[in-house]
Short mmCIF file of C-alpha atoms and ligand atoms in Angstrom, two decimals:
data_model
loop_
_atom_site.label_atom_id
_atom_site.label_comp_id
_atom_site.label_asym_id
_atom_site.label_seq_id
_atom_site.Cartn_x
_atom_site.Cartn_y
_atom_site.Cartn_z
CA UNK A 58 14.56 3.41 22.25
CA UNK A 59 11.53 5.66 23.35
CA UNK A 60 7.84 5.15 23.34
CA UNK A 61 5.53 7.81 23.32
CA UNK A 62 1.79 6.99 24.88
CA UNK A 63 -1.30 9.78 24.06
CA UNK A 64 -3.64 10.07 26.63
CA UNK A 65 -6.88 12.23 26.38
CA UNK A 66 -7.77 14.56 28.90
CA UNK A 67 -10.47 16.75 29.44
CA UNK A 68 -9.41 20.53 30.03
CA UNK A 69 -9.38 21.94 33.16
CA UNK A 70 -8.31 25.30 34.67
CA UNK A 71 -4.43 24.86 35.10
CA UNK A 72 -2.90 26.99 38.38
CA UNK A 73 -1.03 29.78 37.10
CA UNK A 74 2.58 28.55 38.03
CA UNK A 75 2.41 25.73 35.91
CA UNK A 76 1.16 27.02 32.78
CA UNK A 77 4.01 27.59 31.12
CA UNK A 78 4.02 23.84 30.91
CA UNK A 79 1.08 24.16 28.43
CA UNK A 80 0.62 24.87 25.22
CA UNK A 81 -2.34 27.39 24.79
CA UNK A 82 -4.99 25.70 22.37
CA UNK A 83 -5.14 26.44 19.06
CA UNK A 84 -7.05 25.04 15.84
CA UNK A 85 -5.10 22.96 13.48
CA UNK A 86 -4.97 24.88 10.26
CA UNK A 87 -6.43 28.08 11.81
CA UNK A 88 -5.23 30.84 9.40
CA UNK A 89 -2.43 33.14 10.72
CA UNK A 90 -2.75 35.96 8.59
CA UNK A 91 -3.61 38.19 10.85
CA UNK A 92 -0.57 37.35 13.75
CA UNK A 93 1.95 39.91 13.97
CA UNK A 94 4.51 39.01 11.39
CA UNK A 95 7.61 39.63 13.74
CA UNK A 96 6.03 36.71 15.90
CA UNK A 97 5.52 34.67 13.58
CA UNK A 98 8.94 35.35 11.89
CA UNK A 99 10.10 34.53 15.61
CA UNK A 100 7.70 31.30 16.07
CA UNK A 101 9.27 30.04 12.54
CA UNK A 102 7.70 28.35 9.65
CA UNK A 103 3.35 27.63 10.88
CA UNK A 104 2.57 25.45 7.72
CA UNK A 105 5.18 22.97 9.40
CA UNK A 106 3.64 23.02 12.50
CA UNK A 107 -0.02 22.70 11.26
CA UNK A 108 -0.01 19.09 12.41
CA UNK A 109 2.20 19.50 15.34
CA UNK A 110 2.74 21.82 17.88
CA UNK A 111 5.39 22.69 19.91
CA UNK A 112 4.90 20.81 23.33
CA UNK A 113 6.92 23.23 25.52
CA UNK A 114 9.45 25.85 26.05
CA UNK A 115 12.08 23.19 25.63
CA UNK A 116 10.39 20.95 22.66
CA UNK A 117 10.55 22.70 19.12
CA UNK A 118 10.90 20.10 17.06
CA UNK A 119 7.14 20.54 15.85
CA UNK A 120 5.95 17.84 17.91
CA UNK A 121 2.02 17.51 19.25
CA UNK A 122 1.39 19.74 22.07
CA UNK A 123 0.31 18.42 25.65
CA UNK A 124 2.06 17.88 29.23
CA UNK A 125 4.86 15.25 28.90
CA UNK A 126 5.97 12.71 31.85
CA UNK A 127 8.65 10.76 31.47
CA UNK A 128 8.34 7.31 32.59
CA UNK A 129 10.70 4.44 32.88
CA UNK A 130 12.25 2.39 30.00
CA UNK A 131 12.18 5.18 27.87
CA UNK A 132 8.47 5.92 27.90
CA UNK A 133 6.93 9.01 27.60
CA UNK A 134 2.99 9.74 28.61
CA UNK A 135 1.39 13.09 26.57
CA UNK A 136 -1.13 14.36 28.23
CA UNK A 137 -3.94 15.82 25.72
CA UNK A 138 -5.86 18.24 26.41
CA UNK A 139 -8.59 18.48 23.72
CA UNK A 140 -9.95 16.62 20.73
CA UNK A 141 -7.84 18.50 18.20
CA UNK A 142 -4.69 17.73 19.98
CA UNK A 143 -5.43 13.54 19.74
CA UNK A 144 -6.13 14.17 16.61
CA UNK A 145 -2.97 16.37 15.96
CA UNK A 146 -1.17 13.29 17.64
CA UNK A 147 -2.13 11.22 15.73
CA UNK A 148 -1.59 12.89 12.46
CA UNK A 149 1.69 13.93 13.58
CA UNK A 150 2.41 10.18 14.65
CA UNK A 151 1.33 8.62 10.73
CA UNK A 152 3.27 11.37 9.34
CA UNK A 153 5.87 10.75 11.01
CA UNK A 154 6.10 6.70 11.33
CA UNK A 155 9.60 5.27 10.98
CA UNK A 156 10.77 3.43 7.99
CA UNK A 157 10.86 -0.52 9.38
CA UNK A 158 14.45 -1.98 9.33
CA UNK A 159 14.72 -4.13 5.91
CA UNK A 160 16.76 -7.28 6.08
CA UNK A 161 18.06 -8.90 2.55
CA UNK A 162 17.99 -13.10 2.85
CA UNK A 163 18.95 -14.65 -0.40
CA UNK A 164 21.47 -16.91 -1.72
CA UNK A 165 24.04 -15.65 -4.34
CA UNK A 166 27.00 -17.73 -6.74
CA UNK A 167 30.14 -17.45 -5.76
CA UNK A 168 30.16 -14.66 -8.92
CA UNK A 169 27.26 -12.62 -7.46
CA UNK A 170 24.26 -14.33 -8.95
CA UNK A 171 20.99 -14.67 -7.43
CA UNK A 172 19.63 -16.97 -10.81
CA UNK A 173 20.01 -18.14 -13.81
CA UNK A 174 19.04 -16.17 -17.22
CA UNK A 175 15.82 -18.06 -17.32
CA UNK A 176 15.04 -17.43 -13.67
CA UNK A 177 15.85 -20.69 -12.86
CA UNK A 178 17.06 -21.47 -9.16
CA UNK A 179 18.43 -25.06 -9.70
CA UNK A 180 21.70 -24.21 -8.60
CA UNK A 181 20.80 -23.94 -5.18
CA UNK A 182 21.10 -27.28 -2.87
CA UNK A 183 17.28 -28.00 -1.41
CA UNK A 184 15.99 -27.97 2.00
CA UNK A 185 16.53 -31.83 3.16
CA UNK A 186 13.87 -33.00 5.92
CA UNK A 187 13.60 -30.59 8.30
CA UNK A 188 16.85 -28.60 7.72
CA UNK A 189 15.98 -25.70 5.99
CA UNK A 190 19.38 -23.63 6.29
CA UNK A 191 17.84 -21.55 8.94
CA UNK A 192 14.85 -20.02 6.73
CA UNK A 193 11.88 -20.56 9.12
CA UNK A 194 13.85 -19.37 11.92
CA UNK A 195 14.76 -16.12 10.03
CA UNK A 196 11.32 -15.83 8.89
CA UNK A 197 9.97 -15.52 12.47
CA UNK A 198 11.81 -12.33 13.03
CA UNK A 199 10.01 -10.27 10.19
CA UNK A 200 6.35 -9.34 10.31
CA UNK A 201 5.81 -8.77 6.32
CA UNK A 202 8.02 -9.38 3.24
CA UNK A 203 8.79 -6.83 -0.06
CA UNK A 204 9.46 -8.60 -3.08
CA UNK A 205 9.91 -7.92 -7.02
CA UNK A 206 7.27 -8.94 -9.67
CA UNK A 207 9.72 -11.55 -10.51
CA UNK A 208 10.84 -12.81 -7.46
CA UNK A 209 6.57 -13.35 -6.99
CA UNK A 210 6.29 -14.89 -10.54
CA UNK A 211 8.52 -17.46 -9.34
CA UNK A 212 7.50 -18.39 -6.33
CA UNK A 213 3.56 -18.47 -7.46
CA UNK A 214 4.99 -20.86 -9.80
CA UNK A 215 6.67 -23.11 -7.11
CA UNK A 216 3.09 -23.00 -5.08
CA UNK A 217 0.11 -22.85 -8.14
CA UNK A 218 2.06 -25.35 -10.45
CA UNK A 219 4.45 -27.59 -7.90
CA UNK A 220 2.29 -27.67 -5.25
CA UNK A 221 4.83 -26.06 -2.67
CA UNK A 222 3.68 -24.85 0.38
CA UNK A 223 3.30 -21.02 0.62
CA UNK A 224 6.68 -20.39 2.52
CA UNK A 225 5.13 -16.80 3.85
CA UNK A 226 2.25 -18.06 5.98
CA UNK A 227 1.00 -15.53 8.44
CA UNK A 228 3.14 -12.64 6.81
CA UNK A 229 2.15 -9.47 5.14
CA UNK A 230 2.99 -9.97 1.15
CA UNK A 231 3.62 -7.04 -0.85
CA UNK A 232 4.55 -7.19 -4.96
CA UNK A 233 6.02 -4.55 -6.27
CA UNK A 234 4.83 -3.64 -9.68
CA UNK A 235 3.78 -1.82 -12.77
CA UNK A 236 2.57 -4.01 -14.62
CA UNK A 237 0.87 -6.57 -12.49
CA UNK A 238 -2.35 -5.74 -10.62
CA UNK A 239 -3.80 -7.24 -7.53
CA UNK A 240 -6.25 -9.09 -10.12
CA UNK A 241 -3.44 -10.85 -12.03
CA UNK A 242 -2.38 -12.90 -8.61
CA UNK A 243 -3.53 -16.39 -9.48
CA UNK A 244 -6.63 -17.29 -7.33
CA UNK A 245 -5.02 -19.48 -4.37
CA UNK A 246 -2.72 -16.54 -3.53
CA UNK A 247 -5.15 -13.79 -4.25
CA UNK A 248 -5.56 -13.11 -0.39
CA UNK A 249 -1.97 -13.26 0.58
CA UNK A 250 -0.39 -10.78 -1.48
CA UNK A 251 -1.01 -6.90 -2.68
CA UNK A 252 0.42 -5.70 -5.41
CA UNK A 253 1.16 -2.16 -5.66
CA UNK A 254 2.57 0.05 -8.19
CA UNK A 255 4.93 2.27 -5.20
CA UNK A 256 8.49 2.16 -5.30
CA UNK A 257 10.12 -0.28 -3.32
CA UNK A 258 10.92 2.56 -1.08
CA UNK A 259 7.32 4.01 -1.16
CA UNK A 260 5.99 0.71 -0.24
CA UNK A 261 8.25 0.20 2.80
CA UNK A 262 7.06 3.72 3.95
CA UNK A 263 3.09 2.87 3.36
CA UNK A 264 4.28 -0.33 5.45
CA UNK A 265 5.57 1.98 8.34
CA UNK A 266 2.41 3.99 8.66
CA UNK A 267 0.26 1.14 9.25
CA UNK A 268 1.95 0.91 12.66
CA UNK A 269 2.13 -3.13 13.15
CA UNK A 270 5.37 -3.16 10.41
CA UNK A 271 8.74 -3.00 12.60
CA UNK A 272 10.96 -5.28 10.04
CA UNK A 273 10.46 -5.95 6.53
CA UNK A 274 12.13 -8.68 4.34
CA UNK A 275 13.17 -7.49 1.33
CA UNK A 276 13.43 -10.10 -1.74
CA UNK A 277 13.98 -9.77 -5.35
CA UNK A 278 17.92 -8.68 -6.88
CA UNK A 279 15.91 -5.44 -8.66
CA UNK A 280 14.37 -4.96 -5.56
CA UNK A 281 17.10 -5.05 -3.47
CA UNK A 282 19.32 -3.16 -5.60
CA UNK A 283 16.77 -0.25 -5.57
CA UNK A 284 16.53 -0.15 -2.00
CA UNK A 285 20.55 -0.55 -1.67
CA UNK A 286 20.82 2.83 -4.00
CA UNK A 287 18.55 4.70 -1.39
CA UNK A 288 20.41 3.14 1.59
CA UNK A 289 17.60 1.70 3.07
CA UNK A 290 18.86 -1.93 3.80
CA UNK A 291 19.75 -2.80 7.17
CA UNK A 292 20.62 -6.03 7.36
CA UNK A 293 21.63 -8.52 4.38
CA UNK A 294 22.33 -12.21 5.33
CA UNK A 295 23.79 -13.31 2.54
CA UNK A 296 24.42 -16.90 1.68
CA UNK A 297 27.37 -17.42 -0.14
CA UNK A 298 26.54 -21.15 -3.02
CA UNK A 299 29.98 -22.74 -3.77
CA UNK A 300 29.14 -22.47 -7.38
CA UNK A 301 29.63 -19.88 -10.26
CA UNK A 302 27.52 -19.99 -12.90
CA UNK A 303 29.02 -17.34 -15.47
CA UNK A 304 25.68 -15.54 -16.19
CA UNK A 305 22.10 -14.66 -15.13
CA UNK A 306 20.29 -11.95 -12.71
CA UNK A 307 23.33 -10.63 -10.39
CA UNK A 308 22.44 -9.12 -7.28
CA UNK A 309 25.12 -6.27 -7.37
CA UNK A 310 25.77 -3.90 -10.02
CA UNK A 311 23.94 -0.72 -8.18
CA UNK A 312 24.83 2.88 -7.98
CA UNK A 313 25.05 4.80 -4.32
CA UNK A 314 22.95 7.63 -4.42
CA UNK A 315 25.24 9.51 -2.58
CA UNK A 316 28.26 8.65 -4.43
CA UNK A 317 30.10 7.31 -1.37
CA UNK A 318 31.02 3.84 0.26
CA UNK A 319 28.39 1.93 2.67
CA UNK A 320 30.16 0.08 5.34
CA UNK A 321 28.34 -3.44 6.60
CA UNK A 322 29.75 -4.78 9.93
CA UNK A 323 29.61 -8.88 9.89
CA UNK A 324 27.54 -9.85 12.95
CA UNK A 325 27.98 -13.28 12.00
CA UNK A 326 29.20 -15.86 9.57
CA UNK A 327 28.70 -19.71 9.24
CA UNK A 328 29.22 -22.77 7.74
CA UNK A 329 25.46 -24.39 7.49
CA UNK A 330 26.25 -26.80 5.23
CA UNK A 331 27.13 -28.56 1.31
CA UNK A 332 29.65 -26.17 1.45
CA UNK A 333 27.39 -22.56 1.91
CA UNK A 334 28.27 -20.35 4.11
CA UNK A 335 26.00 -17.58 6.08
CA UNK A 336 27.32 -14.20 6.87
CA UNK A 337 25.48 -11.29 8.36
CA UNK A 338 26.17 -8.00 7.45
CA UNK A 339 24.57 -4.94 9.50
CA UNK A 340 24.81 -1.90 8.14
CA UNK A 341 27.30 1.05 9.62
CA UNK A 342 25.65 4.29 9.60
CA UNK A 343 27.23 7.75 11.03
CA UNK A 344 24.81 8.94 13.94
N1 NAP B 522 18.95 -16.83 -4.99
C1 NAP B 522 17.94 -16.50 -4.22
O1 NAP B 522 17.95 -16.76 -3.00
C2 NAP B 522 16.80 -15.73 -4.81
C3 NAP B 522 15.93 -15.03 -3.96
C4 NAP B 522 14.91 -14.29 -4.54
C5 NAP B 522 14.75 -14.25 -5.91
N2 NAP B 522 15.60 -14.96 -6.70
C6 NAP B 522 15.43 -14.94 -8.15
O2 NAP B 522 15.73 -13.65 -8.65
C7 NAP B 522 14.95 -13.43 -9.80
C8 NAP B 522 14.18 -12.14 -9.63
O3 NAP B 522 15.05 -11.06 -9.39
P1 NAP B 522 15.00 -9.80 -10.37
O4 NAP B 522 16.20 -8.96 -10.09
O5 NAP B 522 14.78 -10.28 -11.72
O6 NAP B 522 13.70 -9.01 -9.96
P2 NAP B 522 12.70 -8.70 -8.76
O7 NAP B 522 13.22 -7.62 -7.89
O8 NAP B 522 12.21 -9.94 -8.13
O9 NAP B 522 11.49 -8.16 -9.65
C9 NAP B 522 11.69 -7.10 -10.53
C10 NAP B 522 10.36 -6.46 -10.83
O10 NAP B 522 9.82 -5.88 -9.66
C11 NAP B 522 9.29 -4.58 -9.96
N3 NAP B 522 10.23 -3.58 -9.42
C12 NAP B 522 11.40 -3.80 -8.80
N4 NAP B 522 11.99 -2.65 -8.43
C13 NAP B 522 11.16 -1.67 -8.85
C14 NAP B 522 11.21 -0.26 -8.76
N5 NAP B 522 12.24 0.38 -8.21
N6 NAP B 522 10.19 0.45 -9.29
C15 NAP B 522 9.15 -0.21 -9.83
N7 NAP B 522 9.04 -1.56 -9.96
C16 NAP B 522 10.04 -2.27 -9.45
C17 NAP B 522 9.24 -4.53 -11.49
O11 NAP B 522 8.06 -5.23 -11.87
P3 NAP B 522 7.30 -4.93 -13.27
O12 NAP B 522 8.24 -5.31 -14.36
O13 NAP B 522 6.08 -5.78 -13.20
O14 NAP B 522 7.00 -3.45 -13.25
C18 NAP B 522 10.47 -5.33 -11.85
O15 NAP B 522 10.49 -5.84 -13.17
C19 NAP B 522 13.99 -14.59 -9.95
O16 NAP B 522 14.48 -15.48 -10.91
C20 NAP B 522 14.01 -15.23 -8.58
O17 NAP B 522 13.74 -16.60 -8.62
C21 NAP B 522 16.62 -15.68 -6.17
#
């Protein structure tokens, strides 16, 4: 993994034999209709590189310009060299943010369901004392959670009417939805969620640009499912309840977007008691 650190600079004249180390400077969106059209033709497409330049000879990949040292443990300093290049940074850097890696945690029947047609959860055997199947461990290695309207309703439920604890303390909530808005949250969870209208997908991006989002959990078999169809689940540590219950809200039953197979590698699997069993499954992707 590399890390890339921006550091301003304040121009200076540059020795001859190393300029070719440096990007000359040039406005971001400056117009380019006057530039000899074989150059251009030869420099490639300038709307894409608006918000980032090429660095050097050897970078075209439309990244910000500046001098680049390469430090240990993957690190690399940019060295800017005006105002509009920190800002092209960090342009180029929101634009570009990763998705975070999504990690499914849920419980499912030994027939693939994640509740029952009412939304009920009964079926599942209950935290006793302080064993709670591994949850607040698993919790402490995601930084927000992404879950379906439902998947809210239910829990709100569990904390406004049954007094439960909120089980997401210190976590970034967000619902997705289209028909709830951030004013329909009852009042004791009004400052722990946000509801938004994105895509499951579109919300896990917004989550990405903020910068402080490296690993989501996703929750909600709607939810999931959408994300599955878009490949963009990770990890899924699925818990499998020695029960079937013949009907209610499966958690399979999605379509691949690309038509194909996704292969899972099992990273682990584990008896953790009353008969459930954990497995985690990482997902194989081609590099
Ligand atoms: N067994 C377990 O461990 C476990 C874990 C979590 C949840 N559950 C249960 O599962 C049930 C909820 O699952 P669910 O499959 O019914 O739904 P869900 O994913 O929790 O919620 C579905 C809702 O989320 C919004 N949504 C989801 N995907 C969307 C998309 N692609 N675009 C726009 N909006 C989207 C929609 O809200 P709007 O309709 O408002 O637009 C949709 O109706 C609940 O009963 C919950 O208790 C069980």
């Amino acid at each position: 993994m590399s890390a890339t650190l921006a550091v301003f600079h304040a121009p200076r004249a540059i020795p001859k034999n190393q300029r070719s180390n440096v990007v000359p400077r040039r406005r971001i969106g400056s117009p380019h209709q006057a530039e000899d059209p074989r150059r251009r033709a030869k420099r490639g497409d300038p709307a894409k590189k608006r918000l980032g330049r090429p660095s050097d000879k050897s970078d075209d990949n439309g990244e910000t310009s500046g001098r680049r040292q390469f430090l240990s443990g993957g690190l690399q300093l940019l060295i800017l060299s005006s105002a509009d290049d920190l800002l092209a940074a960090a342009t180029a850097a929101y634009m570009s943010a990763p998705r975070p890696e999504t990690v499914v945690y849920i419980g499912v029947t030994m027939d693939g369901y994640i509740a029952r047609p009412d939304g009920s959860l009964d079926f599942l055997p209950q935290p006793e004392g302080e064993d709670d199947f591994g949850f607040g461990a698993f919790l402490n290695t995601v930084d927000a959670v992404l879950m379906g309207r439902r998947t809210f309703d239910q829990v709100a439920e569990f904390v406004v009417r049954d007094k439960v604890p909120w089980p997401y303390e210190g976590k970034r909530v967000i619902v997705v939805s289209r028909t709830m808005t951030q004013k329909d949250v009852p009042e004791p969870l009004s400052s722990k969620v946000t509801v938004t209208a994105q895509s499951p997908s579109e919300a896990l991006k917004a989550l990405g640009k903020t910068g402080f989002t490296r690993r989501v959990y996703v929750d909600g078999g709607m939810t999931i499912r959408s994300l599955l169809e878009e490949d963009q689940v990770d990890e899924m540590v699925l818990t499998s309840v020695p029960v079937t219950i013949g009907r209610g809200t499966s958690l399979w039953g999605f379509d691949t977007k690309d038509k194909r197979d996704y292969r899972w590698s099992v990273t682990s699997s584990e008896p953790i008691g009353r008969g459930m069993v954990k497995t985690t499954y990482k997902r194989v992707r081609k590099k």
